[in-house]
Amino acid sequence: MESTFFGINISTSGLFAARRGLHVVSHNIANTKTEGYSRQRVDSYQRPPFKLPSGKGSIGTGTESNFVIQIRSDFLDIRTRTENTVLGEWEVKEGLLDNIDTIFNEPSDSSLNTSMNEFFRSLKELNTNPQDLSVRALVRQKGIAFIKNCALVHNSLVKLQNDIDFNIRQKIGIINEYAEEIAKLNNNIYSNELDGSMANDLRDQRNLILDKLSKIVNINYYEDEQNKFHVQITGQPLVSHIFTDKLVIKDRIDIKNPYDLPRLADIEFESKSTFKALGGEIKGYIDMRDNIDANNKGIPFYIDQISEFTDRLISELNRINMTGFGLRGTDKIMLFTENNMSTADYEAYLMQRGFNGKAPLDVTDYVLKGTDSKLQDQENYDIISGNIKDILYNNPQYKSKSIRLLSDGRYYIVDRIPTNSITISKDVDRDLSKIAASSVAAGELPGNGENALRFRNIRNNRFMYATGSPDDFMQSMISSIGVDSNQAKYITSAEKNILTDLDIKRQSLMGVSEDEEVADMIRYQHAFSANARMVTTFDEMLDVIINRLGTVGR
Amino acid sequence: MRVTNGMMTNTLIRDLNNVLSEYEKWSKYALGKKVNKASDDPIAAAKILRYKTDLNELASFKETVEENLNWYDVTDSTLKQLTEAQKKIKDIAERAANGTFDAVDRESMRSEINGIKSHIVSLMNTNFMGKYIFSGNQIDKPLLKEDGNYNINITDTELRDPTSLSMLISPNERIKLSTSGVDVLGVDLVENGFSNIFGDVGALKNLEDKIIISGRFDLEQEHLGDKLKVTVDGKEYDVKIDDLRGTKDSPILETFILKRFREAKAADGQMLTEVINDIYFDEHGNLNIECPVKDTLTGTFDLGRYSVESNTFNATIIGTGRQAKTSELIGDFALSGLDSNYSNIKSLELICDGHVGNPPPPKYVIDLSKFNGAYKPIKKEKIIEHINNSLDENNRTKVSDRYDVYFNQDDKLVISLKGLSNEDYADTTLRLEAKDENGVVINNVKGYSPKLFRGRTTVESDIEFRNFVFDDDYILKNKEDLSKLPILVEIGGNKKRILLSENEIFNNSQEYVDALQKELNAQFGENVGEFQLKTDANGQHFLSLKTVNTLKGNKPFIRLEATRGYKPAIIRDIEFLESALSENKQTEISEFLDKWRPHYERLLSVRSDVGARYQHMEISRDRIDDNQVSFKDILSKAQDTDFHEAVIKLETLKNIYQASLSAGGRIVQPTLLDFIK
């Protein structure tokens, strides 16, 4: 037999449930625009029924609102974060490659190629008017302009590398901040959930940080069986429950690539574990800052390319100038040296410390291999160019080295001159007559411009680079930048599409729909009214029983 | 799928963004070029670079061509005036030859001719854009002095191959620009004792530096043996030959033997190939092993020897080492000549003296009657082919059987004795004897005695001028010429002209040599060699240049450049006419008319040559013009915006954007909230 107030109790449970529902609805509406918020709803169930005796069935006892739960999909979260990591990496690369693209500034009227064209054109003019000092001055000026342009590219790339390094340092700071926040949240969530409930809003905050962190670096995370939360970067723990192993920056002592800035940032964990990024913005930055190989091109690769380009070009120009004759006979000087040194100073420097700080290697025999006095000058010249190319490209230990002809007539392997310290040699700077335009000895034939023609023919020399002539090299360099930049653009845009799709799915699941909430509001409001009505009904019932029942005998 | 208001708004904003970024891209196109960055279109960017470079080249070639056309214009008009001047002289001479005139008339004729002469001088010194157009490469000097003599140095080289400016008018095409004044005016050749057939008198010592051991294999032998040993520098290298078998029908291939030798190792693992230069079968079927000579030749080098371990090995000869040397003859070969001073040479005889080998090279006769260089240079290949195919006196062997003939990098003809097989060649000398129609020797070019060149680091070479007797008499007699005689010396790749300064005084041979020495030191700035006076077996003095400690491996080279004439032939003949007129020699005036014709013909041929080149240049200009137009077209296609497309696209995008906005306005507005009270 049910108790007298049984019905009121049922309705009361309904009233409570409706009120709790309204609270959750108002929380949802309040957080409509909150980043990372996932909608919540009340999880209610029927109370256990009251069994009627003698097999007459059972009677319901009302409702019980259990947990307030949040609507989220772990699967979508993981998918989003994985793609976020890829996007982070490629967005960075896209931006930087676009920068590099702008630095090279091709094809435009103020690019490297244009100044190279002008330089070669001045050499052509030298062939026509070798005796004319104003033409020689033009050659010198155009040469300086060309080298300055190359140096500008080199310097801009170095500057970019510096900026990237700064960014890496900043990103490490951000990762550490996030780690700290996650650890704090872990603590709160853990203590809040000790009783088995869910700390929905704290979890939302943590999820939001994970979303952001996943863009910076590749992470994986899990909650262990004790509900302690862990975040790892490539297998190394960053956060373990309430503890963090932060990242620290170590200034790099041994320079990795030939033209790197000193003291770039290397990253490791506080615990001395190795840090290795497999994705995310950090990977994008580190790749672009450090990579020199042609499969995964970074700034060192492009610096190396421009150095290879200019160094090979100036050593050919120097070689030709050495073998030709100036206005006043043989001078055996170089057109370009390092830091405005004179040829003699530069050679003295090379002979002492030209190769890794030591004396250079004499490779004349290999360079001259196959040359034959029976052949034409040009053929021999091509053979030498080819041999130099073979030596440099086939020996890994001579990568980033150069082969120079010195005035003793021997060929040496020496260090390259960094593009930004190539200058016109002091000799030519002071005396224009030393540009060797002539192929004939002595100053008797000022009209001879044969050697100037050799200068000019450099640009058609197919034996200079692995990719062919200087023009070929330049074109392949430019198109490779274009292709890389383009590829980064494609990947970024593809990733963005994937993420958009995932975001829609996520929003569709966890986003707050105002319509839905308003509908819910009305639903709960009416449920509340209905329950209240029920209480009134029971009240009236009791009123009947208490006040009006049995008044007949009164 | 559940759709929230937030999603609708986000999607809308994103889509609007996409439309806008496309809009921005196209508006950039519409305002400039299609490709602004390499990443816009990498392939097109590379193409644009190539086209721009090509266009730049074309523009610079066009400049050259235009300049050249002007140059030819000036040349042609000058030559036209010269023709007229010539005609005038001829008219005057004809007038003078056909009538009698008194002294006053003749004097006025003479002075008229004299005036024309100075006119010719000024014509030939025409200056175009700062260049004397008839002075060949020496464009900063007038061709003629005021008295009509040459201002530039007319050397043998200048005569044989008049220097001239040439210009590149396309990457692979050069064209001769200047017309040599020497071609126009001719040269009054003088005999000053310096002329010789082949310009070079000094030649270089043999510089070979290797040792060859040589032996013979019986390739048809069924079993050569198991092992061979090669001993180099005291060290033994084992060569395995146990599996090499041959028969009469299928002899062992030489490559297999070479392979075995290349695999040969010493006991300590050192490969034979590391210590030798080369191993090969020569044309006589001998197996040769070449070893480098060390610092000094004697003493340190233990010559290799094949030694046999197996009894069944039957190599016919066991080779012993020897020092290889070649005798070489180096000299210029007249590839083109003017009125060929050499025309009286009908044949050359190539003679090898002092050869103790067996058989000594026979005397070869090279018939020169086919070579009259005149205006067309003879092709080098033709010369080599011709010399190679010349037969010996008995018509048994060809030159190519015993000599290597080639042009070296200095364009010198080299005749070098090959296939030496005996040790002692110290006295082997090669020489060429030139003979005329009747077989009379007219001149000879001496060779030299090869001596051993020791090592690589120290080059000691002795170059001898045997053509001249450098005694005091000779020096004094040719004082004036010698002071103008440049000697071209090349040491270590460094070419210098040794020319005494004008006020240098020398009164005997020693003083002359001292002066040369002083100039040599001054030119090279260091002590590279020493001029010496030497005396040969016959007591005749000669000049030699001894170079010591020159740079590694560079061969010194030395050549005399004698001045061959001072006066243009045409001026000579005009002066001849002048004197004939003033002295009233009628016969000489008639004689002059005969002399005059060659000048006339020469000028005609030069003018037609200039005309042909002018035409060629015009064709080139047209071609460049065409190319420019088509390249510009291609470039524009690659990089310029198609405005129609851009404008239409922009308009479409604008519409899409507006449509999206108005659609968005409708989507975002209503929520359920708007409908409840």
Short mmCIF file of N, CA and C in Angstrom, two decimals, chain A residues 155-235:
data_model
loop_
_atom_site.label_atom_id
_atom_site.label_comp_id
_atom_site.label_asym_id
_atom_site.label_seq_id
_atom_site.Cartn_x
_atom_site.Cartn_y
_atom_site.Cartn_z
N ASN A 155 72.08 36.95 -47.08
CA ASN A 155 71.83 37.60 -45.79
C ASN A 155 70.37 37.50 -45.37
N SER A 156 69.47 37.68 -46.36
CA SER A 156 68.05 37.58 -46.01
C SER A 156 67.74 36.19 -45.49
N LEU A 157 68.36 35.17 -46.12
CA LEU A 157 68.11 33.80 -45.68
C LEU A 157 68.63 33.61 -44.26
N VAL A 158 69.82 34.16 -43.99
CA VAL A 158 70.39 34.04 -42.65
C VAL A 158 69.48 34.73 -41.63
N LYS A 159 68.97 35.90 -42.04
CA LYS A 159 68.07 36.66 -41.17
C LYS A 159 66.83 35.82 -40.86
N LEU A 160 66.33 35.18 -41.91
CA LEU A 160 65.15 34.34 -41.75
C LEU A 160 65.44 33.21 -40.77
N GLN A 161 66.63 32.63 -40.90
CA GLN A 161 67.01 31.55 -39.99
C GLN A 161 67.02 32.06 -38.55
N ASN A 162 67.52 33.27 -38.38
CA ASN A 162 67.56 33.89 -37.06
C ASN A 162 66.13 34.06 -36.51
N ASP A 163 65.23 34.55 -37.37
CA ASP A 163 63.84 34.74 -36.95
C ASP A 163 63.21 33.42 -36.53
N ILE A 164 63.49 32.38 -37.33
CA ILE A 164 62.93 31.07 -37.01
C ILE A 164 63.42 30.62 -35.64
N ASP A 165 64.71 30.83 -35.40
CA ASP A 165 65.28 30.42 -34.13
C ASP A 165 64.55 31.11 -32.99
N PHE A 166 64.28 32.40 -33.18
CA PHE A 166 63.55 33.16 -32.17
C PHE A 166 62.17 32.53 -31.94
N ASN A 167 61.50 32.19 -33.04
CA ASN A 167 60.18 31.57 -32.94
C ASN A 167 60.23 30.25 -32.19
N ILE A 168 61.28 29.47 -32.47
CA ILE A 168 61.40 28.18 -31.79
C ILE A 168 61.48 28.41 -30.29
N ARG A 169 62.32 29.37 -29.89
CA ARG A 169 62.45 29.66 -28.46
C ARG A 169 61.10 30.04 -27.86
N GLN A 170 60.34 30.85 -28.61
CA GLN A 170 59.03 31.27 -28.12
C GLN A 170 58.07 30.09 -27.98
N LYS A 171 58.08 29.23 -29.00
CA LYS A 171 57.17 28.10 -29.00
C LYS A 171 57.47 27.17 -27.82
N ILE A 172 58.75 27.02 -27.51
CA ILE A 172 59.12 26.16 -26.38
C ILE A 172 58.51 26.73 -25.10
N GLY A 173 58.55 28.06 -24.96
CA GLY A 173 57.94 28.71 -23.80
C GLY A 173 56.46 28.39 -23.73
N ILE A 174 55.80 28.45 -24.88
CA ILE A 174 54.36 28.18 -24.90
C ILE A 174 54.08 26.73 -24.51
N ILE A 175 54.87 25.81 -25.06
CA ILE A 175 54.68 24.39 -24.72
C ILE A 175 54.78 24.22 -23.20
N ASN A 176 55.80 24.85 -22.62
CA ASN A 176 55.98 24.73 -21.17
C ASN A 176 54.79 25.29 -20.40
N GLU A 177 54.28 26.46 -20.85
CA GLU A 177 53.10 27.03 -20.18
C GLU A 177 51.93 26.05 -20.23
N TYR A 178 51.69 25.50 -21.40
CA TYR A 178 50.59 24.56 -21.56
C TYR A 178 50.79 23.36 -20.64
N ALA A 179 52.01 22.87 -20.59
CA ALA A 179 52.29 21.70 -19.75
C ALA A 179 51.93 22.02 -18.30
N GLU A 180 52.33 23.21 -17.88
CA GLU A 180 52.06 23.64 -16.51
C GLU A 180 50.54 23.68 -16.25
N GLU A 181 49.80 24.28 -17.21
CA GLU A 181 48.35 24.39 -17.05
C GLU A 181 47.70 23.01 -17.00
N ILE A 182 48.17 22.12 -17.91
CA ILE A 182 47.58 20.78 -17.92
C ILE A 182 47.80 20.11 -16.58
N ALA A 183 49.02 20.26 -16.05
CA ALA A 183 49.32 19.62 -14.76
C ALA A 183 48.37 20.15 -13.68
N LYS A 184 48.15 21.48 -13.68
CA LYS A 184 47.24 22.07 -12.68
C LYS A 184 45.83 21.51 -12.85
N LEU A 185 45.36 21.51 -14.12
CA LEU A 185 44.02 21.01 -14.39
C LEU A 185 43.90 19.55 -13.98
N ASN A 186 44.96 18.78 -14.25
CA ASN A 186 44.95 17.36 -13.87
C ASN A 186 44.65 17.24 -12.38
N ASN A 187 45.35 18.08 -11.62
CA ASN A 187 45.18 18.04 -10.17
C ASN A 187 43.72 18.30 -9.80
N ASN A 188 43.16 19.37 -10.37
CA ASN A 188 41.78 19.73 -10.07
C ASN A 188 40.81 18.65 -10.48
N ILE A 189 40.97 18.20 -11.71
CA ILE A 189 40.04 17.19 -12.23
C ILE A 189 40.09 15.95 -11.35
N TYR A 190 41.33 15.54 -11.03
CA TYR A 190 41.49 14.31 -10.25
C TYR A 190 40.77 14.42 -8.92
N SER A 191 40.99 15.56 -8.22
CA SER A 191 40.37 15.67 -6.90
C SER A 191 38.85 15.83 -7.02
N ASN A 192 38.40 16.50 -8.10
CA ASN A 192 36.97 16.68 -8.30
C ASN A 192 36.26 15.37 -8.61
N GLU A 193 36.97 14.49 -9.25
CA GLU A 193 36.31 13.27 -9.72
C GLU A 193 36.51 12.10 -8.79
N LEU A 194 37.16 12.35 -7.64
CA LEU A 194 37.42 11.26 -6.71
C LEU A 194 36.13 10.52 -6.34
N ASP A 195 35.02 11.30 -6.29
CA ASP A 195 33.77 10.66 -5.92
C ASP A 195 33.07 10.00 -7.09
N GLY A 196 33.76 9.95 -8.22
CA GLY A 196 33.18 9.25 -9.36
C GLY A 196 32.41 10.15 -10.28
N SER A 197 32.29 11.47 -9.96
CA SER A 197 31.57 12.36 -10.86
C SER A 197 32.50 12.83 -11.97
N MET A 198 31.94 13.63 -12.88
CA MET A 198 32.73 14.12 -14.00
C MET A 198 32.93 15.62 -13.84
N ALA A 199 34.21 16.06 -13.99
CA ALA A 199 34.47 17.50 -13.93
C ALA A 199 34.42 18.05 -15.34
N ASN A 200 33.20 18.18 -15.85
CA ASN A 200 33.02 18.49 -17.27
C ASN A 200 33.74 19.75 -17.72
N ASP A 201 33.56 20.83 -17.01
CA ASP A 201 34.09 22.10 -17.49
C ASP A 201 35.59 22.14 -17.40
N LEU A 202 36.17 21.53 -16.39
CA LEU A 202 37.62 21.46 -16.30
C LEU A 202 38.17 20.61 -17.44
N ARG A 203 37.46 19.54 -17.73
CA ARG A 203 37.89 18.69 -18.84
C ARG A 203 37.85 19.47 -20.17
N ASP A 204 36.81 20.28 -20.33
CA ASP A 204 36.75 21.10 -21.54
C ASP A 204 37.99 21.98 -21.66
N GLN A 205 38.35 22.57 -20.53
CA GLN A 205 39.53 23.44 -20.55
C GLN A 205 40.77 22.66 -20.95
N ARG A 206 40.91 21.45 -20.39
CA ARG A 206 42.08 20.64 -20.69
C ARG A 206 42.08 20.24 -22.18
N ASN A 207 40.89 19.87 -22.65
CA ASN A 207 40.80 19.49 -24.07
C ASN A 207 41.20 20.64 -24.97
N LEU A 208 40.80 21.83 -24.57
CA LEU A 208 41.13 23.00 -25.39
C LEU A 208 42.64 23.19 -25.46
N ILE A 209 43.31 23.05 -24.31
CA ILE A 209 44.77 23.20 -24.29
C ILE A 209 45.40 22.11 -25.15
N LEU A 210 44.86 20.88 -25.08
CA LEU A 210 45.42 19.80 -25.89
C LEU A 210 45.27 20.13 -27.37
N ASP A 211 44.10 20.70 -27.73
CA ASP A 211 43.91 21.10 -29.13
C ASP A 211 45.02 22.05 -29.56
N LYS A 212 45.29 23.04 -28.71
CA LYS A 212 46.28 24.05 -29.07
C LYS A 212 47.68 23.45 -29.10
N LEU A 213 47.96 22.62 -28.10
CA LEU A 213 49.29 22.01 -28.00
C LEU A 213 49.55 21.12 -29.21
N SER A 214 48.50 20.42 -29.65
CA SER A 214 48.71 19.47 -30.75
C SER A 214 49.12 20.20 -32.03
N LYS A 215 48.82 21.46 -32.13
CA LYS A 215 49.22 22.20 -33.33
C LYS A 215 50.71 22.55 -33.26
N ILE A 216 51.21 22.72 -32.06
CA ILE A 216 52.62 23.10 -31.91
C ILE A 216 53.54 21.90 -32.05
N VAL A 217 53.13 20.79 -31.45
CA VAL A 217 54.02 19.64 -31.49
C VAL A 217 53.17 18.37 -31.47
N ASN A 218 53.75 17.30 -32.00
CA ASN A 218 53.00 16.04 -31.98
C ASN A 218 52.90 15.52 -30.55
N ILE A 219 51.66 15.21 -30.11
CA ILE A 219 51.51 14.69 -28.75
C ILE A 219 50.67 13.44 -28.80
N ASN A 220 50.87 12.55 -27.82
CA ASN A 220 49.83 11.58 -27.54
C ASN A 220 49.56 11.60 -26.05
N TYR A 221 48.34 11.19 -25.66
CA TYR A 221 47.92 11.37 -24.27
C TYR A 221 47.01 10.22 -23.89
N TYR A 222 46.96 9.94 -22.64
CA TYR A 222 46.05 8.88 -22.17
C TYR A 222 45.75 9.08 -20.70
N GLU A 223 44.64 8.48 -20.28
CA GLU A 223 44.28 8.49 -18.88
C GLU A 223 44.52 7.08 -18.37
N ASP A 224 45.35 6.92 -17.34
CA ASP A 224 45.63 5.56 -16.90
C ASP A 224 44.48 5.03 -16.03
N GLU A 225 44.67 3.80 -15.57
CA GLU A 225 43.54 3.16 -14.88
C GLU A 225 43.19 3.86 -13.57
N GLN A 226 44.13 4.67 -13.07
CA GLN A 226 43.79 5.44 -11.85
C GLN A 226 43.26 6.82 -12.19
N ASN A 227 42.88 7.00 -13.47
CA ASN A 227 42.37 8.28 -13.93
C ASN A 227 43.39 9.41 -13.84
N LYS A 228 44.65 9.01 -13.93
CA LYS A 228 45.68 10.05 -13.98
C LYS A 228 46.00 10.29 -15.44
N PHE A 229 46.19 11.55 -15.78
CA PHE A 229 46.30 11.93 -17.19
C PHE A 229 47.76 12.18 -17.58
N HIS A 230 48.18 11.67 -18.77
CA HIS A 230 49.58 11.79 -19.20
C HIS A 230 49.65 12.37 -20.61
N VAL A 231 50.62 13.24 -20.83
CA VAL A 231 50.86 13.76 -22.18
C VAL A 231 52.29 13.43 -22.55
N GLN A 232 52.49 12.92 -23.78
CA GLN A 232 53.85 12.58 -24.22
C GLN A 232 54.16 13.24 -25.55
N ILE A 233 55.44 13.55 -25.73
CA ILE A 233 55.91 14.01 -27.04
C ILE A 233 56.85 12.94 -27.56
N THR A 234 56.47 12.28 -28.67
CA THR A 234 57.26 11.22 -29.26
C THR A 234 57.77 10.26 -28.18
N GLY A 235 56.85 9.80 -27.32
CA GLY A 235 57.21 8.78 -26.36
C GLY A 235 57.84 9.30 -25.08
#
